[in-house]
Every structure is written in C-alpha cells, then in structure tokens.
Short mmCIF file of C-alpha atoms and ligand atoms in Angstrom, two decimals:
data_model
loop_
_atom_site.label_atom_id
_atom_site.label_comp_id
_atom_site.label_asym_id
_atom_site.label_seq_id
_atom_site.Cartn_x
_atom_site.Cartn_y
_atom_site.Cartn_z
CA UNK A 23 -20.23 53.14 100.47
CA UNK A 24 -20.32 51.65 104.11
CA UNK A 25 -21.92 48.66 104.39
CA UNK A 26 -23.88 47.18 107.42
CA UNK A 27 -24.87 43.90 108.97
CA UNK A 28 -27.66 43.41 111.30
CA UNK A 29 -28.25 40.11 111.93
CA UNK A 30 -25.27 37.55 112.71
CA UNK A 31 -24.70 34.67 115.00
CA UNK A 32 -21.35 33.37 117.10
CA UNK A 33 -20.92 30.17 119.49
CA UNK A 34 -22.59 31.65 121.79
CA UNK A 35 -25.84 30.34 119.84
CA UNK A 36 -25.87 28.34 116.96
CA UNK A 37 -23.12 30.16 114.70
CA UNK A 38 -19.52 28.70 114.12
CA UNK A 39 -17.43 31.60 114.64
CA UNK A 40 -16.31 33.17 118.57
CA UNK A 41 -16.86 36.66 118.41
CA UNK A 42 -13.54 37.84 118.07
CA UNK A 43 -13.36 35.93 114.65
CA UNK A 44 -16.69 37.02 113.66
CA UNK A 45 -16.00 40.69 113.86
CA UNK A 46 -12.45 40.22 112.63
CA UNK A 47 -14.54 38.89 109.39
CA UNK A 48 -16.60 41.86 109.53
CA UNK A 49 -14.15 44.16 109.01
CA UNK A 50 -12.54 42.44 106.43
CA UNK A 51 -15.74 42.26 104.45
CA UNK A 52 -15.71 46.01 104.51
CA UNK A 53 -18.61 45.80 107.02
CA UNK A 54 -18.73 49.52 108.92
CA UNK A 55 -21.76 48.42 111.64
CA UNK A 56 -22.38 45.41 113.01
CA UNK A 57 -25.03 43.38 115.21
CA UNK A 58 -24.60 40.75 117.07
CA UNK A 59 -27.72 39.08 117.00
CA UNK A 60 -27.65 35.37 118.88
CA UNK A 61 -30.63 33.37 119.81
CA UNK A 62 -31.67 34.46 123.09
CA UNK A 63 -28.72 35.03 125.01
CA UNK A 64 -26.50 38.60 125.01
CA UNK A 65 -23.28 36.25 126.28
CA UNK A 66 -21.40 37.56 122.85
CA UNK A 67 -21.88 41.21 124.61
CA UNK A 68 -19.35 40.05 127.48
CA UNK A 69 -16.67 40.64 124.84
CA UNK A 70 -17.80 42.20 121.57
CA UNK A 71 -17.94 45.80 122.42
CA UNK A 72 -14.33 45.80 123.64
CA UNK A 73 -13.38 43.85 120.67
CA UNK A 74 -15.42 45.82 117.84
CA UNK A 75 -14.00 48.99 119.55
CA UNK A 76 -10.21 48.20 119.03
CA UNK A 77 -11.13 46.97 115.54
CA UNK A 78 -13.46 50.18 114.47
CA UNK A 79 -16.45 48.45 113.62
CA UNK A 80 -19.34 49.77 115.16
CA UNK A 81 -21.83 47.53 117.03
CA UNK A 82 -25.19 47.93 117.51
CA UNK A 83 -26.70 45.81 120.41
CA UNK A 84 -29.04 42.92 119.58
CA UNK A 85 -30.50 39.55 120.19
CA UNK A 86 -33.04 37.03 118.41
CA UNK A 87 -35.62 35.79 120.36
CA UNK A 88 -37.52 32.66 119.65
CA UNK A 89 -41.19 33.37 120.35
CA UNK A 90 -44.68 31.36 119.54
CA UNK A 91 -47.68 32.79 118.11
CA UNK A 92 -50.86 30.24 116.97
CA UNK A 93 -48.35 27.50 117.38
CA UNK A 94 -45.73 29.42 114.70
CA UNK A 95 -41.72 30.02 115.67
CA UNK A 96 -41.66 33.78 115.34
CA UNK A 97 -38.52 34.99 115.65
CA UNK A 98 -38.20 38.66 117.07
CA UNK A 99 -34.98 40.81 116.34
CA UNK A 100 -34.22 43.77 119.56
CA UNK A 101 -31.71 46.31 118.71
CA UNK A 102 -30.44 48.60 121.46
CA UNK A 103 -31.82 46.42 124.06
CA UNK A 104 -30.05 47.36 127.52
CA UNK A 105 -28.29 43.89 127.91
CA UNK A 106 -28.46 44.31 131.58
CA UNK A 107 -31.66 44.50 131.88
CA UNK A 108 -32.76 42.22 134.87
CA UNK A 109 -36.47 41.20 133.42
CA UNK A 110 -35.25 40.39 129.93
CA UNK A 111 -31.99 38.54 131.21
CA UNK A 112 -34.46 36.30 133.42
CA UNK A 113 -36.61 35.66 130.68
CA UNK A 114 -33.57 34.92 128.34
CA UNK A 115 -32.33 32.01 130.89
CA UNK A 116 -35.77 30.71 130.88
CA UNK A 117 -35.99 30.36 126.96
CA UNK A 118 -32.70 28.94 127.15
CA UNK A 119 -33.98 26.09 129.73
CA UNK A 120 -37.55 25.67 127.65
CA UNK A 121 -34.78 24.98 124.64
CA UNK A 122 -32.77 21.89 126.36
CA UNK A 123 -36.59 20.33 127.38
CA UNK A 124 -37.61 21.03 123.33
CA UNK A 125 -34.20 19.26 122.49
CA UNK A 126 -34.98 16.57 125.11
CA UNK A 127 -38.47 16.36 123.27
CA UNK A 128 -36.99 16.05 119.66
CA UNK A 129 -34.50 13.16 120.99
CA UNK A 130 -37.19 11.10 122.28
CA UNK A 131 -38.80 11.61 118.65
CA UNK A 132 -35.80 10.63 117.36
CA UNK A 133 -34.79 7.48 119.44
CA UNK A 134 -38.60 6.40 118.44
CA UNK A 135 -37.41 6.73 115.13
CA UNK A 136 -34.88 4.03 115.82
CA UNK A 137 -32.15 7.00 115.88
CA UNK A 138 -30.33 7.10 119.15
CA UNK A 139 -28.52 10.40 120.01
CA UNK A 140 -27.78 11.25 123.48
CA UNK A 141 -28.42 14.69 125.46
CA UNK A 142 -24.69 14.80 125.81
CA UNK A 143 -23.73 14.43 122.40
CA UNK A 144 -25.87 17.30 121.05
CA UNK A 145 -24.18 19.19 124.37
CA UNK A 146 -20.98 18.84 122.81
CA UNK A 147 -21.96 20.40 119.62
CA UNK A 148 -22.94 23.43 121.76
CA UNK A 149 -20.16 25.65 122.90
CA UNK A 150 -22.46 28.18 124.38
CA UNK A 151 -25.45 28.71 126.16
CA UNK A 152 -28.04 28.24 123.78
CA UNK A 153 -29.19 24.81 122.56
CA UNK A 154 -30.50 23.87 119.56
CA UNK A 155 -31.79 22.61 116.33
CA UNK A 156 -28.63 23.05 114.62
CA UNK A 157 -26.75 21.45 117.54
CA UNK A 158 -28.69 17.85 116.98
CA UNK A 159 -28.35 18.14 113.23
CA UNK A 160 -24.20 18.32 113.86
CA UNK A 161 -24.39 15.58 116.51
CA UNK A 162 -26.53 13.31 113.99
CA UNK A 163 -24.03 13.89 111.46
CA UNK A 164 -21.50 12.93 113.90
CA UNK A 165 -22.95 9.69 114.87
CA UNK A 166 -23.70 9.16 110.89
CA UNK A 167 -27.07 8.79 111.41
CA UNK A 168 -27.56 11.42 108.33
CA UNK A 169 -25.14 12.39 105.59
CA UNK A 170 -25.37 15.84 106.02
CA UNK A 171 -26.53 18.95 108.07
CA UNK A 172 -29.32 19.95 105.79
CA UNK A 173 -30.63 16.50 105.17
CA UNK A 174 -30.99 15.97 109.32
CA UNK A 175 -33.41 18.99 108.60
CA UNK A 176 -34.94 17.73 106.01
CA UNK A 177 -35.74 14.44 106.89
CA UNK A 178 -36.37 15.33 110.98
CA UNK A 179 -36.00 18.41 112.12
CA UNK A 180 -37.62 21.17 110.12
CA UNK A 181 -41.49 22.23 110.88
CA UNK A 182 -43.35 19.20 110.10
CA UNK A 183 -40.57 17.13 109.81
CA UNK A 184 -40.42 13.52 111.33
CA UNK A 185 -39.07 14.42 115.18
CA UNK A 186 -40.08 18.25 114.91
CA UNK A 187 -41.25 19.44 118.02
CA UNK A 188 -42.72 23.06 118.31
CA UNK A 189 -40.92 25.70 119.91
CA UNK A 190 -42.08 26.44 123.93
CA UNK A 191 -41.07 29.97 123.98
CA UNK A 192 -42.36 33.39 125.26
CA UNK A 193 -45.13 34.74 123.15
CA UNK A 194 -44.53 37.10 120.30
CA UNK A 195 -46.14 39.57 122.31
CA UNK A 196 -44.12 39.35 125.17
CA UNK A 197 -41.09 39.00 123.73
CA UNK A 198 -41.89 42.19 121.81
CA UNK A 199 -43.02 44.07 125.38
CA UNK A 200 -39.47 42.52 127.03
CA UNK A 201 -37.60 44.40 124.01
CA UNK A 202 -39.33 47.66 124.37
CA UNK A 203 -39.20 47.70 128.09
CA UNK A 204 -35.83 47.54 128.11
CA UNK A 205 -35.18 50.61 125.95
CA UNK A 206 -34.94 48.33 122.31
CA UNK A 207 -36.78 48.25 119.23
CA UNK A 208 -38.96 45.05 118.05
CA UNK A 209 -38.06 44.03 114.28
CA UNK A 210 -40.11 40.69 112.66
CA UNK A 211 -37.11 38.72 111.35
CA UNK A 212 -36.87 37.01 108.08
CA UNK A 213 -40.70 37.10 107.00
CA UNK A 214 -39.93 35.32 104.00
CA UNK A 215 -38.69 32.63 105.70
CA UNK A 216 -41.18 32.50 108.54
CA UNK A 217 -44.00 32.42 105.94
CA UNK A 218 -46.42 33.70 108.84
CA UNK A 219 -47.59 37.13 106.95
CA UNK A 220 -51.24 36.73 108.28
CA UNK A 221 -49.28 37.27 111.88
CA UNK A 222 -47.99 40.43 110.69
CA UNK A 223 -50.30 42.93 111.52
CA UNK A 224 -50.89 41.61 114.88
CA UNK A 225 -46.89 42.01 115.50
CA UNK A 226 -47.22 45.46 114.52
CA UNK A 227 -50.29 46.06 117.46
CA UNK A 228 -47.72 44.39 119.87
CA UNK A 229 -45.50 47.06 118.71
CA UNK A 230 -42.36 45.75 116.20
CA UNK A 231 -40.65 49.08 115.14
CA UNK A 232 -39.27 47.36 111.84
CA UNK A 233 -39.57 44.14 109.70
CA UNK A 234 -36.50 42.21 107.98
CA UNK A 235 -36.99 42.82 104.50
CA UNK A 236 -33.40 42.65 103.63
CA UNK A 237 -31.52 39.35 103.55
CA UNK A 238 -29.19 37.92 100.52
CA UNK A 239 -31.46 34.48 100.67
CA UNK A 240 -34.56 36.18 100.16
CA UNK A 241 -34.20 38.78 97.51
CA UNK A 242 -37.34 37.36 95.40
CA UNK A 243 -39.69 38.97 98.27
CA UNK A 244 -38.17 42.05 98.81
CA UNK A 245 -40.63 43.93 97.07
CA UNK A 246 -43.65 42.43 98.57
CA UNK A 247 -42.03 42.86 102.31
CA UNK A 248 -41.30 46.38 101.49
CA UNK A 249 -44.62 47.08 100.81
CA UNK A 250 -45.76 45.20 103.80
CA UNK A 251 -43.65 47.34 105.61
CA UNK A 252 -44.91 50.62 104.10
CA UNK A 253 -48.51 50.01 104.72
CA UNK A 254 -47.31 49.43 108.57
CA UNK A 255 -45.19 52.22 109.16
CA UNK A 256 -42.26 49.73 109.88
CA UNK A 257 -38.55 50.61 109.19
CA UNK A 258 -37.29 48.15 106.54
CA UNK A 259 -34.10 46.61 107.99
CA UNK A 260 -31.62 43.60 106.96
CA UNK A 261 -28.90 41.00 107.65
CA UNK A 262 -27.10 38.17 106.16
CA UNK A 263 -28.31 35.78 109.71
CA UNK A 264 -24.66 34.61 108.55
CA UNK A 265 -24.26 31.07 111.22
CA UNK A 266 -20.47 30.19 109.47
CA UNK A 267 -19.59 28.68 106.97
CA UNK A 268 -19.04 30.17 103.29
CA UNK A 269 -18.93 33.92 104.62
CA UNK A 270 -22.20 35.55 103.31
CA UNK A 271 -21.45 38.84 105.06
CA UNK A 272 -21.58 41.81 103.21
CA UNK A 273 -22.89 40.39 100.21
CA UNK A 274 -26.19 41.93 100.96
CA UNK A 275 -25.51 45.51 100.50
CA UNK A 276 -27.28 47.75 102.80
CA UNK A 277 -27.06 51.54 103.76
CA UNK A 278 -26.06 52.83 106.94
CA UNK A 279 -29.43 54.92 106.65
CA UNK A 280 -31.14 51.86 108.93
CA UNK A 281 -28.83 52.47 111.72
CA UNK A 282 -30.10 56.04 111.45
CA UNK A 283 -33.47 55.44 110.96
CA UNK A 284 -33.56 52.88 114.35
CA UNK A 285 -32.04 55.56 116.15
CA UNK A 286 -34.40 58.20 115.30
CA UNK A 287 -37.03 55.72 116.34
CA UNK A 288 -35.37 55.24 119.74
CA UNK A 289 -36.08 58.85 120.66
P1 LIG B 306 -34.05 26.04 117.28
O1 LIG B 306 -33.77 27.45 117.44
O2 LIG B 306 -33.58 24.73 117.65
O3 LIG B 306 -35.71 26.05 116.26
O4 LIG B 306 -33.25 26.36 115.62
C1 LIG B 306 -33.65 27.08 114.80
C2 LIG B 306 -31.92 27.30 113.75
O5 LIG B 306 -31.62 26.17 113.17
C3 LIG B 306 -31.80 28.63 112.93
O6 LIG B 306 -31.81 29.82 113.35
C4 LIG B 306 -31.51 28.28 112.10
O7 LIG B 306 -30.00 28.71 112.17
C5 LIG B 306 -31.61 26.81 111.84
N1 LIG B 306 -32.12 26.25 110.85
C6 LIG B 306 -33.90 26.43 110.77
N2 LIG B 306 -34.27 25.95 109.74
C7 LIG B 306 -33.20 25.12 109.03
C8 LIG B 306 -33.13 24.49 108.23
N3 LIG B 306 -34.41 23.94 107.33
N4 LIG B 306 -32.03 23.85 107.50
C9 LIG B 306 -30.94 24.48 108.27
N5 LIG B 306 -30.86 25.10 109.02
C10 LIG B 306 -32.35 25.50 109.80
MN1 LIG B 307 -30.02 30.34 113.66
MN1 LIG B 308 -34.02 33.03 112.97
MN1 LIG B 309 -31.01 34.27 112.96
#
C-alpha cells in the first residue's frame, strides 16, 4: 500500500534536514507522496519540485501558516497554493518579519530572567528565512543556559512559560482567506496539540476544508477529531510534523485517498 505524509519541515523553517535530504529520506521510508509545509515560507519550493521529480516522489505544494485567534497560536496548513501568488508572498514576508520581532521580545524576557543570549546567537541556529522558538531553544542549549532542547521549551518557551510571548501573526481568518485566494485549501493543523477545539467552528466558518486528524503523536484523539471532522464536513488529513531527528516519517500509515479527496475539493 502506498503511504503519504502531508506535514514535514526542512531547514527553510525549523526542520534540520535540507530539502534534498528530506526527500531522499521520504523515498527510503517508502513514501509515494509528500507535502513540505514549512512555517511561513515557500522557500523549499525553489528546489523541491525538481528533486521530487528526479526521485519519483509526488510533491504536494504546502505551507504551515502561524495565525492567531483569540490570542491563541493556530497553525493553518495550506495545500496546492500558487507559490508565486504575490499577495500570499507579501503576507508571508510580513509574517517572517514579525517572527524576528517576537524572537527579540522573547530574548528580552530571557535577559530579564538573567539568561543572556544575543539575536545573532539565535540567528546562527536558523539556516532559512523563518526564525522561530526552536532556534532560540538550540541557542540556549549551545550557550549552556539549559541542559536540553525540551528543557528550554518546558522552562521558558512554551505557552505560559516564563519567557513566552504570544505570536504576532495573521488572524486565522486572513490566513485561511489568503490560502484560498491563492488557489489552495486550508487545513487546521494538529488540533490535539493546539488544544482550542472551541475555535474549530469559527475556522469552519472562515473556510477550512480539512482537519489534521492523523498524526503519529496524537493517536488517542483520532476518534474525537474524526467525529468533529465528520460533523463539519471536513476532510481528514494527516502527517508526521517531522522536523528532523529520529525519523517519524512513514510511521503513521496514511492512504493516498486523502490526496484524492483534497484534489476533488479543489475542483
Ligand atoms: P514558533 O513558530 O516560533 O512559535 O515555534 C513553534 C515551533 O516550536 C513548533 O512548530 C514546533 O516545531 C516547536 N515546538 C513548539 N512547542 C514545543 C515544545 N513544547 N517542545 C519542543 N518543540 C516545540
Ligand atoms: Mn515547527
Ligand atoms: Mn504546527
Ligand atoms: Mn508543523
């Protein structure tokens, strides 16, 4: 049976593999279709289509936009968008600028807590255009402010922790609208991790086409989100949210029919 993965990251956001390494790994794990969904950037798509073609793996254009609703961090996946859409590209550029400001605000909070870290130290961890909290976490490990990446998140960076600053992105409504206007479909990412079920009806109203029900980490909530998807007529999508490290690619078996359903919805 074929296997697909519609949610993975590369060095263009907070992943640790290059596009080439990621696509080679995907092929070695037996994936036949993959979507690279970097945070707030399409930079991977400068090279991904050609590499995917040469490896014989199908590539679905994708992105993961950080949006905000009610002060909550809501990640919206966009599939089949036109990566040359000027309005979307301008909005993504602005998102990435706001990411820089947020990182600086977090560094200020860390400084007030006695942890000195410069923006340049964080920038060194970021190989692409989309700077984010994982780069701060890596810089904190490197500066020996914490013992591990997860300790950086648990003590300082996760929602509600000491140096947390809320995201400053597009509203969820605008993110969904931009994805649709660029010819794509919007999907709410990892609902269990986001833990904002009360916002799902609103996202449906704004026009999401799917809900990311399947993720190898969130198996205990599959039934719940399948029911929510069914209730709102949403396509059940899935992916590993792979960022690098021990490979979770291909662990969650997902049928190609998900891609077919998304394509059918586009028409
Ligand atoms: P940002 O885009 O700056 O808000 O950073 C969000 C990213 O940090 C997510 O896409 C994950 O890759 C990572 N992340 C979020 N929460 C955690 C956590 N508790 N532990 C490790 N990584 C996390
Ligand atoms: Mn990430
Ligand atoms: Mn996410
Ligand atoms: Mn992700």
